[in-house]
Amino acid sequence: MIMLSLRLRDGLDLHAVQREYGQATVASLLPKVQCFLQEGLMQVVLEVQHNGDGIAPESGGCIKDVNVTGDEAFDYLCQRLTQGRACRVRLADPAGFLLSNDIISDLFAQLDPSTLSKVV
């Protein structure tokens, strides 16, 4: 789920990860996600909507498109998680995609071994 989602433009829904694997799993990922947001390697997708073709970002795209800094993006992400709402992160184009293997490996390294066996 984590690796495939981050390789797609839609990104990874951290709320879905929280529902499926628990709060502790998301909590272990958040410090690295925050670093990647600050470094411009990840972006937080604004509100998502369901349409006939799946999930797509609403107008405005991602937070980076409206010039919100990494910390503000992270605060938005945490707020959405606390509210139990969908919150997606995706790799930034092109920097995040160029380093995708490193980013995904760093995220996996944060997971508890018992959780890692479930998400791989």
mmCIF file of C-alpha atoms in Angstrom:
data_model
loop_
_atom_site.group_PDB
_atom_site.id
_atom_site.type_symbol
_atom_site.label_atom_id
_atom_site.label_comp_id
_atom_site.label_asym_id
_atom_site.label_seq_id
_atom_site.Cartn_x
_atom_site.Cartn_y
_atom_site.Cartn_z
ATOM 1 C CA MET A 1 0.000 0.000 0.000
ATOM 2 C CA ILE A 2 2.651 2.547 1.008
ATOM 3 C CA MET A 3 5.135 1.831 -1.765
ATOM 4 C CA LEU A 4 2.571 1.617 -4.576
ATOM 5 C CA SER A 5 0.601 4.654 -3.412
ATOM 6 C CA LEU A 6 3.690 6.858 -3.279
ATOM 7 C CA ARG A 7 4.673 5.821 -6.780
ATOM 8 C CA LEU A 8 1.334 7.115 -8.082
ATOM 9 C CA ARG A 9 0.359 10.762 -8.595
ATOM 10 C CA ASP A 10 -2.598 10.428 -6.181
ATOM 11 C CA GLY A 11 -0.198 9.668 -3.343
ATOM 12 C CA LEU A 12 -0.738 7.990 0.005
ATOM 13 C CA ASP A 13 -3.812 8.559 2.167
ATOM 14 C CA LEU A 14 -2.430 8.571 5.702
ATOM 15 C CA HIS A 15 -5.931 8.349 7.149
ATOM 16 C CA ALA A 16 -6.440 5.076 5.257
ATOM 17 C CA VAL A 17 -3.108 3.817 6.636
ATOM 18 C CA GLN A 18 -4.286 4.812 10.117
ATOM 19 C CA ARG A 19 -7.574 2.913 9.684
ATOM 20 C CA GLU A 20 -5.893 -0.205 8.320
ATOM 21 C CA TYR A 21 -2.689 -0.397 10.379
ATOM 22 C CA GLY A 22 -3.365 1.810 13.393
ATOM 23 C CA GLN A 23 -2.386 5.167 14.841
ATOM 24 C CA ALA A 24 1.054 3.946 15.903
ATOM 25 C CA THR A 25 1.974 3.187 12.298
ATOM 26 C CA VAL A 26 1.078 6.690 11.122
ATOM 27 C CA ALA A 27 2.772 8.235 14.154
ATOM 28 C CA SER A 28 5.998 6.429 13.248
ATOM 29 C CA LEU A 29 5.852 7.804 9.678
ATOM 30 C CA LEU A 30 5.035 11.427 10.531
ATOM 31 C CA PRO A 31 8.533 12.638 11.533
ATOM 32 C CA LYS A 32 9.963 11.544 8.164
ATOM 33 C CA VAL A 33 6.940 12.918 6.295
ATOM 34 C CA GLN A 34 7.525 16.250 8.018
ATOM 35 C CA CYS A 35 11.181 16.260 6.925
ATOM 36 C CA PHE A 36 10.254 15.423 3.338
ATOM 37 C CA LEU A 37 7.644 18.202 3.298
ATOM 38 C CA GLN A 38 10.191 20.713 4.576
ATOM 39 C CA GLU A 39 12.748 19.582 1.993
ATOM 40 C CA GLY A 40 10.216 19.915 -0.835
ATOM 41 C CA LEU A 41 10.327 16.198 -1.631
ATOM 42 C CA MET A 42 6.681 15.625 -0.672
ATOM 43 C CA GLN A 43 3.493 17.616 -1.007
ATOM 44 C CA VAL A 44 0.207 17.483 0.862
ATOM 45 C CA VAL A 45 -2.770 17.138 -1.430
ATOM 46 C CA LEU A 46 -5.631 19.469 -0.550
ATOM 47 C CA GLU A 47 -9.172 18.178 -0.135
ATOM 48 C CA VAL A 48 -9.838 15.114 -2.251
ATOM 49 C CA GLN A 49 -13.060 14.280 -3.975
ATOM 50 C CA HIS A 50 -14.390 11.029 -5.349
ATOM 51 C CA ASN A 51 -15.378 11.075 -8.963
ATOM 52 C CA GLY A 52 -16.137 8.474 -11.594
ATOM 53 C CA ASP A 53 -12.449 8.000 -12.344
ATOM 54 C CA GLY A 54 -11.365 7.500 -8.720
ATOM 55 C CA ILE A 55 -9.872 10.085 -6.395
ATOM 56 C CA ALA A 56 -8.603 13.403 -7.709
ATOM 57 C CA PRO A 57 -7.412 16.577 -6.008
ATOM 58 C CA GLU A 58 -9.895 19.419 -5.951
ATOM 59 C CA SER A 59 -9.042 22.694 -7.613
ATOM 60 C CA GLY A 60 -5.874 24.166 -6.206
ATOM 61 C CA GLY A 61 -3.992 20.879 -6.462
ATOM 62 C CA CYS A 62 -1.579 20.572 -3.596
ATOM 63 C CA ILE A 63 -0.604 22.911 -0.803
ATOM 64 C CA LYS A 64 2.704 23.742 -2.481
ATOM 65 C CA ASP A 65 0.721 25.239 -5.367
ATOM 66 C CA VAL A 66 -0.567 27.961 -3.038
ATOM 67 C CA ASN A 67 2.851 28.655 -1.520
ATOM 68 C CA VAL A 68 2.303 27.156 1.930
ATOM 69 C CA THR A 69 5.560 26.168 3.633
ATOM 70 C CA GLY A 70 6.473 22.674 4.753
ATOM 71 C CA ASP A 71 5.515 23.302 8.370
ATOM 72 C CA GLU A 72 2.130 24.707 7.392
ATOM 73 C CA ALA A 73 1.560 21.723 5.119
ATOM 74 C CA PHE A 74 2.467 19.395 7.999
ATOM 75 C CA ASP A 75 0.108 21.218 10.372
ATOM 76 C CA TYR A 76 -2.699 20.848 7.819
ATOM 77 C CA LEU A 77 -1.914 17.143 7.500
ATOM 78 C CA CYS A 78 -1.975 16.599 11.282
ATOM 79 C CA GLN A 79 -5.225 18.540 11.594
ATOM 80 C CA ARG A 80 -6.869 16.334 8.953
ATOM 81 C CA LEU A 81 -5.651 13.178 10.696
ATOM 82 C CA THR A 82 -6.990 14.402 14.034
ATOM 83 C CA GLN A 83 -10.364 15.101 12.412
ATOM 84 C CA GLY A 84 -10.450 11.618 10.888
ATOM 85 C CA ARG A 85 -10.488 13.042 7.362
ATOM 86 C CA ALA A 86 -8.649 11.944 4.248
ATOM 87 C CA CYS A 87 -5.184 13.431 4.003
ATOM 88 C CA ARG A 88 -2.878 12.528 1.174
ATOM 89 C CA VAL A 89 0.811 13.053 0.702
ATOM 90 C CA ARG A 90 2.535 12.546 -2.596
ATOM 91 C CA LEU A 91 6.028 12.788 -3.952
ATOM 92 C CA ALA A 92 6.877 16.199 -5.353
ATOM 93 C CA ASP A 93 7.569 16.386 -9.044
ATOM 94 C CA PRO A 94 10.390 16.092 -10.045
ATOM 95 C CA ALA A 95 12.573 16.006 -6.892
ATOM 96 C CA GLY A 96 10.498 13.501 -4.922
ATOM 97 C CA PHE A 97 10.059 11.157 -7.849
ATOM 98 C CA LEU A 98 13.785 11.209 -8.577
ATOM 99 C CA LEU A 99 14.482 10.131 -4.981
ATOM 100 C CA SER A 100 11.435 7.888 -4.603
ATOM 101 C CA ASN A 101 13.377 4.737 -3.703
ATOM 102 C CA ASP A 102 15.245 6.565 -0.935
ATOM 103 C CA ILE A 103 12.080 8.202 0.406
ATOM 104 C CA ILE A 104 10.105 4.959 0.469
ATOM 105 C CA SER A 105 13.036 3.122 2.100
ATOM 106 C CA ASP A 106 13.303 5.829 4.758
ATOM 107 C CA LEU A 107 9.578 5.503 5.506
ATOM 108 C CA PHE A 108 9.799 1.710 5.755
ATOM 109 C CA ALA A 109 12.755 2.055 8.134
ATOM 110 C CA GLN A 110 10.462 3.933 10.550
ATOM 111 C CA LEU A 111 7.999 1.048 10.819
ATOM 112 C CA ASP A 112 7.934 -1.560 13.545
ATOM 113 C CA PRO A 113 9.067 -4.931 12.082
ATOM 114 C CA SER A 114 5.675 -6.548 12.801
ATOM 115 C CA THR A 115 3.910 -3.719 10.954
ATOM 116 C CA LEU A 116 6.409 -3.784 8.108
ATOM 117 C CA SER A 117 5.519 -7.402 7.338
ATOM 118 C CA LYS A 118 1.843 -6.363 6.968
ATOM 119 C CA VAL A 119 2.345 -3.349 4.716
ATOM 120 C CA VAL A 120 4.870 -4.849 2.280
#
